[in-house]
PDB file of C-alpha atoms in Angstrom:
ATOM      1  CA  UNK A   1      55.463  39.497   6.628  1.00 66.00           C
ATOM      2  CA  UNK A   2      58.068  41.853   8.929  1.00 70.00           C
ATOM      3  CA  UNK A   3      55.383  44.119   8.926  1.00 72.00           C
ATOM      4  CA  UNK A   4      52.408  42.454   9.916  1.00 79.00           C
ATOM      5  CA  UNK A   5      54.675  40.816  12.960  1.00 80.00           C
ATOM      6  CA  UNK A   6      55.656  44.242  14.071  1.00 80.00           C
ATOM      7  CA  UNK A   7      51.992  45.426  14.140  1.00 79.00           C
ATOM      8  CA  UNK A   8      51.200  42.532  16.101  1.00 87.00           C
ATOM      9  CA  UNK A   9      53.711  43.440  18.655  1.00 84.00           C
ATOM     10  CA  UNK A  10      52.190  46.980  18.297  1.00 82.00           C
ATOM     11  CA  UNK A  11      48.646  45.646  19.106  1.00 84.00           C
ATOM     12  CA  UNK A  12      50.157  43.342  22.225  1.00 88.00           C
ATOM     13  CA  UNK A  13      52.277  46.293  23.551  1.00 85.00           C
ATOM     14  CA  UNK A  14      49.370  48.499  23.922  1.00 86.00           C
ATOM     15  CA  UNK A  15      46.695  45.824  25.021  1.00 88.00           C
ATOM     16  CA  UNK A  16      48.983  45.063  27.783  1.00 88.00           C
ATOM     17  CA  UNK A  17      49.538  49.043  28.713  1.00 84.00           C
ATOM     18  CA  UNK A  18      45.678  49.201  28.842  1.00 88.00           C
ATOM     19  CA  UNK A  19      45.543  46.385  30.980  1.00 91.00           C
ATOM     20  CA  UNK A  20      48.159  47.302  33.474  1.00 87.00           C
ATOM     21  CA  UNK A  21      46.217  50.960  34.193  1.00 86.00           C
ATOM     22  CA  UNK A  22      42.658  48.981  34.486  1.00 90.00           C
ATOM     23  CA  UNK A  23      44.237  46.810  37.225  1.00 89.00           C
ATOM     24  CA  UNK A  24      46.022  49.679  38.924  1.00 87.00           C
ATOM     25  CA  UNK A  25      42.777  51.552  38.603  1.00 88.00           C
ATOM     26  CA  UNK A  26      40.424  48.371  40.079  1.00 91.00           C
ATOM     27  CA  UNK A  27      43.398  48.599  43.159  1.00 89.00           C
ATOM     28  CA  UNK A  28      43.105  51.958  43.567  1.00 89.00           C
ATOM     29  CA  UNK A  29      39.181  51.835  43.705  1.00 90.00           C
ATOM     30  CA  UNK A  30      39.037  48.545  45.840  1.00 90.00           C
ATOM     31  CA  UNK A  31      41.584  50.683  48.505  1.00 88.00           C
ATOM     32  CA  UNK A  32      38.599  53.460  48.445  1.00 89.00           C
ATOM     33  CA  UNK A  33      35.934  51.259  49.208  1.00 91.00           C
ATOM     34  CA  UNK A  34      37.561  49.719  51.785  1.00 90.00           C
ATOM     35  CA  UNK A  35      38.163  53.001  53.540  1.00 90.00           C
ATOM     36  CA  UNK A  36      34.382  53.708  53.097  1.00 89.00           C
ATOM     37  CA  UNK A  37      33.431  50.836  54.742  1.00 89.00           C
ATOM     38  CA  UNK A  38      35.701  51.483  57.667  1.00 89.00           C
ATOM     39  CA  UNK A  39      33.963  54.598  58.130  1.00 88.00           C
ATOM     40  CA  UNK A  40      30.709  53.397  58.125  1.00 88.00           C
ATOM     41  CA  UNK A  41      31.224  50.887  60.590  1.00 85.00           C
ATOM     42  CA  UNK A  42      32.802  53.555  62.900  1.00 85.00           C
ATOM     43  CA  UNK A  43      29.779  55.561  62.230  1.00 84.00           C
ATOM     44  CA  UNK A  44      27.261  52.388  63.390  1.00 83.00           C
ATOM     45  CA  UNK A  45      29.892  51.983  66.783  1.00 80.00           C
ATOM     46  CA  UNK A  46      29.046  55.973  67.242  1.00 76.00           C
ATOM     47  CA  UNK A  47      25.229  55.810  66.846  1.00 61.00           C
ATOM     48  CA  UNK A  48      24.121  53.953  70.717  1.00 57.00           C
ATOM     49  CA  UNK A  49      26.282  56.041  72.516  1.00 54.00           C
ATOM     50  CA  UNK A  50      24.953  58.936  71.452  1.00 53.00           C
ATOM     51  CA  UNK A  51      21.194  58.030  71.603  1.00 53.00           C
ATOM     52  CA  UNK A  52      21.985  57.734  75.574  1.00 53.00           C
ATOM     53  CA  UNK A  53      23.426  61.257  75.574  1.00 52.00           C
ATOM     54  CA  UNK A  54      20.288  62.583  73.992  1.00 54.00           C
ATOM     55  CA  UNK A  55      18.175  60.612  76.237  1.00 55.00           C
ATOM     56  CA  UNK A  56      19.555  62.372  79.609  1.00 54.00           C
ATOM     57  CA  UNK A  57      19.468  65.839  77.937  1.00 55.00           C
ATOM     58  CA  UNK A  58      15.833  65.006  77.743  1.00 58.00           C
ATOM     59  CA  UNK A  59      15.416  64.440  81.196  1.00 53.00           C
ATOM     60  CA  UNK A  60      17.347  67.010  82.699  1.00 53.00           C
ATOM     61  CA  UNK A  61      14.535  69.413  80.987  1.00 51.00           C
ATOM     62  CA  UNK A  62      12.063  67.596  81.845  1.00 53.00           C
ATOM     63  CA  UNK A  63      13.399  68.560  85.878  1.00 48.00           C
ATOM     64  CA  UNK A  64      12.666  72.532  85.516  1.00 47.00           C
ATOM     65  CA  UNK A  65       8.812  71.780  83.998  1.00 49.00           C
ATOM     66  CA  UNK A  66       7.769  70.103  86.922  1.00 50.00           C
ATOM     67  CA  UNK A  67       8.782  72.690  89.622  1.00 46.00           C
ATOM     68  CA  UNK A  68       7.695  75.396  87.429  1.00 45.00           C
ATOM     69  CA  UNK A  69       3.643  74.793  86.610  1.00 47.00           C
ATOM     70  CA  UNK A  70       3.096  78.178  85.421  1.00 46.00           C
ATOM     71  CA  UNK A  71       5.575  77.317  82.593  1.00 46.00           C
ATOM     72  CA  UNK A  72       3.528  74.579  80.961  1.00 47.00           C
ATOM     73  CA  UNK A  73       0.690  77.391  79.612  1.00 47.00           C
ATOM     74  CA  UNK A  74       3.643  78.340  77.528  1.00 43.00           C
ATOM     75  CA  UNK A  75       3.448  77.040  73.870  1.00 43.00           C
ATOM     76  CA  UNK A  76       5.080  73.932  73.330  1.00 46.00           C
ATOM     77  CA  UNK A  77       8.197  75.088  71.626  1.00 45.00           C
ATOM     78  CA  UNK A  78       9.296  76.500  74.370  1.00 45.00           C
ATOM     79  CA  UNK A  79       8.652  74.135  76.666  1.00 41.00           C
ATOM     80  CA  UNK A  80       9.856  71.098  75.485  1.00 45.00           C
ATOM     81  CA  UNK A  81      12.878  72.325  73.197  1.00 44.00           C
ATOM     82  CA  UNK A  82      14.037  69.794  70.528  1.00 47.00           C
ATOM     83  CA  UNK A  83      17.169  68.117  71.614  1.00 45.00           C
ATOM     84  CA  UNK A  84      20.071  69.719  69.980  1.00 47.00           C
ATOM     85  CA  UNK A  85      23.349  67.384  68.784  1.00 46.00           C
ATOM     86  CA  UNK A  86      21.406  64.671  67.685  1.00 47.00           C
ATOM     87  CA  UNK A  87      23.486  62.957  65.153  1.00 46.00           C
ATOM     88  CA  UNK A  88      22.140  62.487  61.715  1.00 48.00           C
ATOM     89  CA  UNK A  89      21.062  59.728  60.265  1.00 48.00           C
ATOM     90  CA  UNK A  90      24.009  57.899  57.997  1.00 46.00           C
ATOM     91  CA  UNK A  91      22.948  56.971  54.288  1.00 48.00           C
ATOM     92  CA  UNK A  92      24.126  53.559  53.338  1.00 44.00           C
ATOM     93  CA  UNK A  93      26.903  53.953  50.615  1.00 45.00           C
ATOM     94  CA  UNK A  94      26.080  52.041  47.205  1.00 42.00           C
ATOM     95  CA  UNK A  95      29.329  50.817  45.514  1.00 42.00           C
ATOM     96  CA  UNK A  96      29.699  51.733  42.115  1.00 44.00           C
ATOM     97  CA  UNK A  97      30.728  48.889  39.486  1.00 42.00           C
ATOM     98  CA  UNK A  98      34.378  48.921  39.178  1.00 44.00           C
ATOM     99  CA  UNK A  99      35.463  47.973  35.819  1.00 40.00           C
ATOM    100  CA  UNK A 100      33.061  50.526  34.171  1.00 40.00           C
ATOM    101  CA  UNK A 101      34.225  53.044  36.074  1.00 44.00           C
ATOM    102  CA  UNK A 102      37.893  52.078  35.729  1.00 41.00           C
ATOM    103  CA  UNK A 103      37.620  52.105  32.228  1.00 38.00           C
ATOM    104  CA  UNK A 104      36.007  55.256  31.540  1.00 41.00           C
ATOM    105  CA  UNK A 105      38.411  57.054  33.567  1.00 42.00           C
ATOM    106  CA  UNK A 106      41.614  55.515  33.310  1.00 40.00           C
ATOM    107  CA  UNK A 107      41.644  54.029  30.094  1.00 41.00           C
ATOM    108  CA  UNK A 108      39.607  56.139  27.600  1.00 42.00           C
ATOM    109  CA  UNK A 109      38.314  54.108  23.981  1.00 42.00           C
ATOM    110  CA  UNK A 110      41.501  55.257  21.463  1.00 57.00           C
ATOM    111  CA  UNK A 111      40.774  52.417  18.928  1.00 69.00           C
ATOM    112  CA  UNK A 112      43.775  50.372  17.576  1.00 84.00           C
ATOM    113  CA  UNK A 113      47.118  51.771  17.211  1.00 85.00           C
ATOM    114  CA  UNK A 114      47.628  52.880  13.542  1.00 89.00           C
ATOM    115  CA  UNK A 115      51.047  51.739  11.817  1.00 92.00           C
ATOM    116  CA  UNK A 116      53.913  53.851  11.934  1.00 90.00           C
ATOM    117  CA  UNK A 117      53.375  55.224   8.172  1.00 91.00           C
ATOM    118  CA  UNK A 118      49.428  55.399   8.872  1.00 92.00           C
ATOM    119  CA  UNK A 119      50.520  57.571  12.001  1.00 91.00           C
ATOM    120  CA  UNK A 120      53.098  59.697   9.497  1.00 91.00           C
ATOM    121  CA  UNK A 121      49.982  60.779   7.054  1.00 92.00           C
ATOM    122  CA  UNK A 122      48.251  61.750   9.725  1.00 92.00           C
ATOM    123  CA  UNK A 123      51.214  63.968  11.245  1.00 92.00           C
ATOM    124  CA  UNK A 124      51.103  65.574   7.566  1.00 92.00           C
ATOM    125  CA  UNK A 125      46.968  66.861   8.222  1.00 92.00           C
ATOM    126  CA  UNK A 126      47.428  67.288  12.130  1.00 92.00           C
ATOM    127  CA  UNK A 127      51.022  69.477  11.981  1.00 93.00           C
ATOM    128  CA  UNK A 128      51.001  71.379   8.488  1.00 91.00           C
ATOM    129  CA  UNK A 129      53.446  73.590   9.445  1.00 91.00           C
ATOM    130  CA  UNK A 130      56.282  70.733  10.471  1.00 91.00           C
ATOM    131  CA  UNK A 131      55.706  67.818   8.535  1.00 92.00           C
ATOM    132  CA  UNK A 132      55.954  68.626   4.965  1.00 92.00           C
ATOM    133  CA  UNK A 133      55.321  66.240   1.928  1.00 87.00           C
ATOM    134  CA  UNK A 134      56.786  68.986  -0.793  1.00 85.00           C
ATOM    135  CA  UNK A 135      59.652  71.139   0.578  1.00 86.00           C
ATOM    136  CA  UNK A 136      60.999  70.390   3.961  1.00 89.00           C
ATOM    137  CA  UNK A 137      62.702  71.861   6.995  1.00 91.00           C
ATOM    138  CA  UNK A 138      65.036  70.511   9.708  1.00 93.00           C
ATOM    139  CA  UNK A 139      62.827  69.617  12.948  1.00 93.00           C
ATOM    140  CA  UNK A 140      63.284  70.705  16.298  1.00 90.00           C
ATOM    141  CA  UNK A 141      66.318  69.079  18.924  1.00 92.00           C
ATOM    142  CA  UNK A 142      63.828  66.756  21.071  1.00 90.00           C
ATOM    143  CA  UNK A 143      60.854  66.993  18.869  1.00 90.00           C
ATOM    144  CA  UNK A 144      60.029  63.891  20.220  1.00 90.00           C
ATOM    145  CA  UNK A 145      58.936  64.654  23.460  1.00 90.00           C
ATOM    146  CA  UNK A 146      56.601  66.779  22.146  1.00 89.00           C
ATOM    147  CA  UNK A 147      55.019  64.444  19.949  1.00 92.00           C
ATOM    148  CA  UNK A 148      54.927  62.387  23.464  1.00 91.00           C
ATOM    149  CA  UNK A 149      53.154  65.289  24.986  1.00 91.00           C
ATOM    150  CA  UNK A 150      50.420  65.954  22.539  1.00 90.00           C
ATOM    151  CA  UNK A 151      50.016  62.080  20.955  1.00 89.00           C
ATOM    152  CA  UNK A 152      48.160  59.586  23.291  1.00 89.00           C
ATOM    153  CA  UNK A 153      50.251  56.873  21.218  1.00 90.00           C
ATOM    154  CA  UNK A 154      53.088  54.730  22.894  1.00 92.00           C
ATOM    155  CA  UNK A 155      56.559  56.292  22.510  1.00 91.00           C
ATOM    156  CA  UNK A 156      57.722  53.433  20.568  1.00 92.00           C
ATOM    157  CA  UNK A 157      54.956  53.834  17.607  1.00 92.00           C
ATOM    158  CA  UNK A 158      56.225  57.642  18.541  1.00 92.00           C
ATOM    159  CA  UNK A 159      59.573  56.780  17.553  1.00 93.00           C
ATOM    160  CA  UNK A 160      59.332  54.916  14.612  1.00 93.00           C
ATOM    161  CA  UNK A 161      56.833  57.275  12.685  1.00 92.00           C
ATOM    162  CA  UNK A 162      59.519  60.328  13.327  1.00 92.00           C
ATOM    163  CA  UNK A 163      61.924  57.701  12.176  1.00 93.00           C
ATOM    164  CA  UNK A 164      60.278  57.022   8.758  1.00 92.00           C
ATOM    165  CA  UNK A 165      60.056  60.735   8.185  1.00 93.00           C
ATOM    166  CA  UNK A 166      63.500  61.559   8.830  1.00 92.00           C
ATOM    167  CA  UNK A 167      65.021  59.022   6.865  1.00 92.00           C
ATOM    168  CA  UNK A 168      62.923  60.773   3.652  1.00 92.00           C
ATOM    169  CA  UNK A 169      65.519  62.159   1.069  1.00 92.00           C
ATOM    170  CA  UNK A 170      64.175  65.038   0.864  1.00 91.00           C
ATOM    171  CA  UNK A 171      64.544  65.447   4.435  1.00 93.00           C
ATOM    172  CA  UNK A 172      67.800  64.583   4.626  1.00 93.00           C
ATOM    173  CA  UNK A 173      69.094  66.629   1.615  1.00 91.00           C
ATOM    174  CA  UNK A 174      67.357  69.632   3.651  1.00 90.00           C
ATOM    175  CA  UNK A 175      69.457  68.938   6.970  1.00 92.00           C
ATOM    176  CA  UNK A 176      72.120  71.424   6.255  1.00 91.00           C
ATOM    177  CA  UNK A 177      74.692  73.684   8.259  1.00 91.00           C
ATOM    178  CA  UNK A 178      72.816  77.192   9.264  1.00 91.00           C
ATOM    179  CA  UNK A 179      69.443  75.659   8.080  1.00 92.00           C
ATOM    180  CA  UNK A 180      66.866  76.867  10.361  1.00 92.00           C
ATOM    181  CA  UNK A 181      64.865  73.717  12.974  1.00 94.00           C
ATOM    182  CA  UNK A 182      61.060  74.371  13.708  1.00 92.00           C
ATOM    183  CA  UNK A 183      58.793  72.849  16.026  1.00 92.00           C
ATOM    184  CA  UNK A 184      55.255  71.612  15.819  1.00 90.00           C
ATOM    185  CA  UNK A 185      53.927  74.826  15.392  1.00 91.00           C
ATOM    186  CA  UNK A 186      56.176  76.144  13.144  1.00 89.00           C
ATOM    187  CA  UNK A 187      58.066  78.466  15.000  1.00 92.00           C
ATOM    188  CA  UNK A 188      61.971  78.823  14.731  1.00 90.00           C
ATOM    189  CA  UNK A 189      63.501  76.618  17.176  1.00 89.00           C
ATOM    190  CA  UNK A 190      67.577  76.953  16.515  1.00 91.00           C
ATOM    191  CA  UNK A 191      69.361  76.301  13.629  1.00 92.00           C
ATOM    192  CA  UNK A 192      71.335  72.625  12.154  1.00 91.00           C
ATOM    193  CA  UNK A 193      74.786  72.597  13.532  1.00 92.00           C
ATOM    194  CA  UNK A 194      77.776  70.843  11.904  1.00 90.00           C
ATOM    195  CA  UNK A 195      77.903  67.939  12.995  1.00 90.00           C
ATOM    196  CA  UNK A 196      74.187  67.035  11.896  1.00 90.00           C
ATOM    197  CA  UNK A 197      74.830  68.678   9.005  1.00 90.00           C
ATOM    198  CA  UNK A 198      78.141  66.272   8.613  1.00 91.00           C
ATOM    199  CA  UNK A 199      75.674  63.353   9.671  1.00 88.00           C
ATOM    200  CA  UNK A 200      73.573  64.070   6.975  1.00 88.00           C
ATOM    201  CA  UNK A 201      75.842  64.537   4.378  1.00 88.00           C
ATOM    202  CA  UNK A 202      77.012  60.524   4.951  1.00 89.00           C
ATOM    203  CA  UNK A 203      73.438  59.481   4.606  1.00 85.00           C
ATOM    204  CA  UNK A 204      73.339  61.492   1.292  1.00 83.00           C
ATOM    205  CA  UNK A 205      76.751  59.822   0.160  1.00 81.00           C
ATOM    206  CA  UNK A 206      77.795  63.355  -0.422  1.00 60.00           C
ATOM    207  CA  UNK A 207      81.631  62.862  -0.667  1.00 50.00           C
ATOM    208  CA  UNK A 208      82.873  63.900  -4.537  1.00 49.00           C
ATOM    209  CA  UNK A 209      86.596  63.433  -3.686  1.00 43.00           C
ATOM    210  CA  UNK A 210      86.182  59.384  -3.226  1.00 51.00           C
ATOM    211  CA  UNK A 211      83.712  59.180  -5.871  1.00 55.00           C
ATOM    212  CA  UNK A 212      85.917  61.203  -8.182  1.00 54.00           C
ATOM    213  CA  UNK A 213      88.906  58.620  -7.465  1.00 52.00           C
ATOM    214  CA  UNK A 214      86.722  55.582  -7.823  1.00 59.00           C
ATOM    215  CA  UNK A 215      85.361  57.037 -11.221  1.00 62.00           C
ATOM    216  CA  UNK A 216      89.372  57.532 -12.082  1.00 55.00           C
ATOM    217  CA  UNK A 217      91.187  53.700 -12.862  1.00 58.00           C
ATOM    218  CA  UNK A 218      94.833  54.005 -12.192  1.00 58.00           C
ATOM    219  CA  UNK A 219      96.627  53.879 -15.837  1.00 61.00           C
ATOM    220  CA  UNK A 220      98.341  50.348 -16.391  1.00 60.00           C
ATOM    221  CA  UNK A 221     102.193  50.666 -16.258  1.00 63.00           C
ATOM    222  CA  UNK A 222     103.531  48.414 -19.524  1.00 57.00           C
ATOM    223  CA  UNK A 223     105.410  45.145 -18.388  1.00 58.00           C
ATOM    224  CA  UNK A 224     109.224  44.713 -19.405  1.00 54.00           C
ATOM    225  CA  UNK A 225     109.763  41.565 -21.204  1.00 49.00           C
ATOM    226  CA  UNK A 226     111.796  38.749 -19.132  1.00 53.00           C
ATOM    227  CA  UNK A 227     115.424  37.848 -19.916  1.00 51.00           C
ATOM    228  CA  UNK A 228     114.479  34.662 -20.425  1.00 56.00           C
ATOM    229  CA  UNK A 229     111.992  35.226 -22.973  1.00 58.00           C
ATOM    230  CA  UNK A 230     114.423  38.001 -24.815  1.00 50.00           C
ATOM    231  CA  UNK A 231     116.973  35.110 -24.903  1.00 55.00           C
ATOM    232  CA  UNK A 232     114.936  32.220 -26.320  1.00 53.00           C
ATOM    233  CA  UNK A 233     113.702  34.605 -28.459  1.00 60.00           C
ATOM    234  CA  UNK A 234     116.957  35.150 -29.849  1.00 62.00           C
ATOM    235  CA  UNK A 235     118.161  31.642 -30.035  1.00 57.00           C
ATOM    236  CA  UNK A 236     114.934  30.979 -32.408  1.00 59.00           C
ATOM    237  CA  UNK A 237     115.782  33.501 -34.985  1.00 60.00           C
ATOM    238  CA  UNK A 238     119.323  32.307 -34.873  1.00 56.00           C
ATOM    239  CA  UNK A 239     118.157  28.333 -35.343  1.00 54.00           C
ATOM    240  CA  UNK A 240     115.867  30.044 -38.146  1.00 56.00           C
ATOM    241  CA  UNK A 241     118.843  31.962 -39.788  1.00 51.00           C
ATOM    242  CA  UNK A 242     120.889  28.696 -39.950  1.00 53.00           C
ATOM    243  CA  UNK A 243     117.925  26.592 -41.358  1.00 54.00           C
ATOM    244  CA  UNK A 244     118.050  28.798 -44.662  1.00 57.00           C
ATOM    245  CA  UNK A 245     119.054  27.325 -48.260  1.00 63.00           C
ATOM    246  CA  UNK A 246     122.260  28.303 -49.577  1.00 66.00           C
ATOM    247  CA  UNK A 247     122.277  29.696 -52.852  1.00 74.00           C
ATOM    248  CA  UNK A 248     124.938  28.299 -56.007  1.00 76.00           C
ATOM    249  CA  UNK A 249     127.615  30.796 -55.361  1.00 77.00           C
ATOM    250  CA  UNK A 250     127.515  30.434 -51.566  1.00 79.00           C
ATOM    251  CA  UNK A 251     128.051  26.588 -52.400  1.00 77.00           C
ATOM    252  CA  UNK A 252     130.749  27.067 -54.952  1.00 79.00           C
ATOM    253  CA  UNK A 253     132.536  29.174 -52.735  1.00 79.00           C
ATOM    254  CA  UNK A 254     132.160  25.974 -49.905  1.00 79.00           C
ATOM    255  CA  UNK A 255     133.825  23.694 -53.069  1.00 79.00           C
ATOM    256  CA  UNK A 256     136.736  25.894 -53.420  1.00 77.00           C
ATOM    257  CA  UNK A 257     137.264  26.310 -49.364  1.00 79.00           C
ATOM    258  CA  UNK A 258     137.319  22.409 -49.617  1.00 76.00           C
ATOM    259  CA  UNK A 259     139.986  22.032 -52.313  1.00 75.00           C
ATOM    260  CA  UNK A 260     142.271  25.001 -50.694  1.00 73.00           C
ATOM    261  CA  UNK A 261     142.431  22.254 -47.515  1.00 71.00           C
ATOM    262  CA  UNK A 262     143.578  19.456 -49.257  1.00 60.00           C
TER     263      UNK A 262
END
């Protein structure tokens, strides 16, 4: 159930991303067009005036044909000369539809985000030579942000996949002092210092002196009896010596004690 409400929140994170960079891309666009139809109504202003300039270009050559009649045998290039600066003609501007173009720009078809452990298998095909499912080595310092880099996921998918493979026993157990890092590629990238290596050995429970004293109970010291009990004790066997039968000679001997006294 924990999982299946986390990949919801997965599904809702990125939906919104995608929607936040279509509606900065539909602002962005709707800014463009707005600047292209600024232009082209400075363009239409532009157009009358300079019809009027072309129209007393053509009459100042007109001027020199009529004093000069020997001029109009000439061919017809040359004597009436196409007006030169004449504006060209503006094409009206079709606008584009905006949410297909936003989306195939700005927010390219991924598919739906993968779960973290989904993500993990595919880190095992895409980077042979960091992930490992059989023996493993320590990762890079800040491998992260070049997962970020090279992954089009969200950091936070980002995150948790690293997090699932770095919790792997077999990861941790390799996470020791002098053990060489690598990076995606595979290519030495420094070396596990001791306080990861301490770090690790906590995860791993690795401490023999406190399991070697819990594994050792403390021998029980023996009790000394109580006074008390010592003397109650000793009254009994008293009481018990007293309660014996006499024999015949220890009574004859009480008969003669008797008879002595009178």
């Amino acid at each position: 159930m924990a999982a299946s409400l986390m990949k919801i929140l997965d599904d809702l994170e990125t939906r919104l991303e995608r929607t936040q960079a279509e509606l900065e891309a539909l602002r962005e666009e709707n800014q463009r067009l707005k600047q292209q139809l600024a232009l082209q109504d400075a363009q239409a202003k532009s157009v009358p005036s300079s019809k009027t300039a072309t129209t007393s270009e053509m009459h100042s050559l007109e001027a020199p044909e009529q004093s000069a009649p020997s001029e109009q045998n000439a061919p017809e290039e040359q004597a009436s000369p196409e007006p030169a600066g004449s504006p060209p003609v503006a094409e009206p501007l079709v606008a584009e539809p905006l949410v297909a173009e936003a989306v195939s720009e700005t927010a390219p078809a991924t598919g739906p985000a993968p779960s973290p452990h989904a993500l993990l298998n595919q880190w095992y095909e895409r980077y042979p030579k960091a992930f490992f499912k059989g023996h493993t080595k320590p990762l890079k310092v800040g491998i992260h942000q070049e997962l970020a880099e090279r992954e089009e996921w969200p950091n936070k998918l980002i995150r948790r996949a690293l997090a699932n493979y770095v919790n792997l026993p077999r990861y941790i157990k390799a996470v020791r002092e002098g053990a060489e890092r690598v990076d995606l590629d595979g290519q030495p990238a420094g070396k596990v210092d001791k306080q990861a290596a301490l770090h690790a050995a906590e995860k791993r429970g690795d401490k023999k002196s406190n399991e070697q004293t819990k594994k050792a109970p403390p021998k029980p010291t023996p009790v000394a009896p109580k006074p008390r009990q010592v003397a109650v004790k000793q009254a009994g066997n008293e009481k018990s010596e007293s309660h014996k039968p006499l024999s015949m000679e220890d009574k004859l001997l009480d008969l003669q004690q008797k008879f002595k006294a009178r």
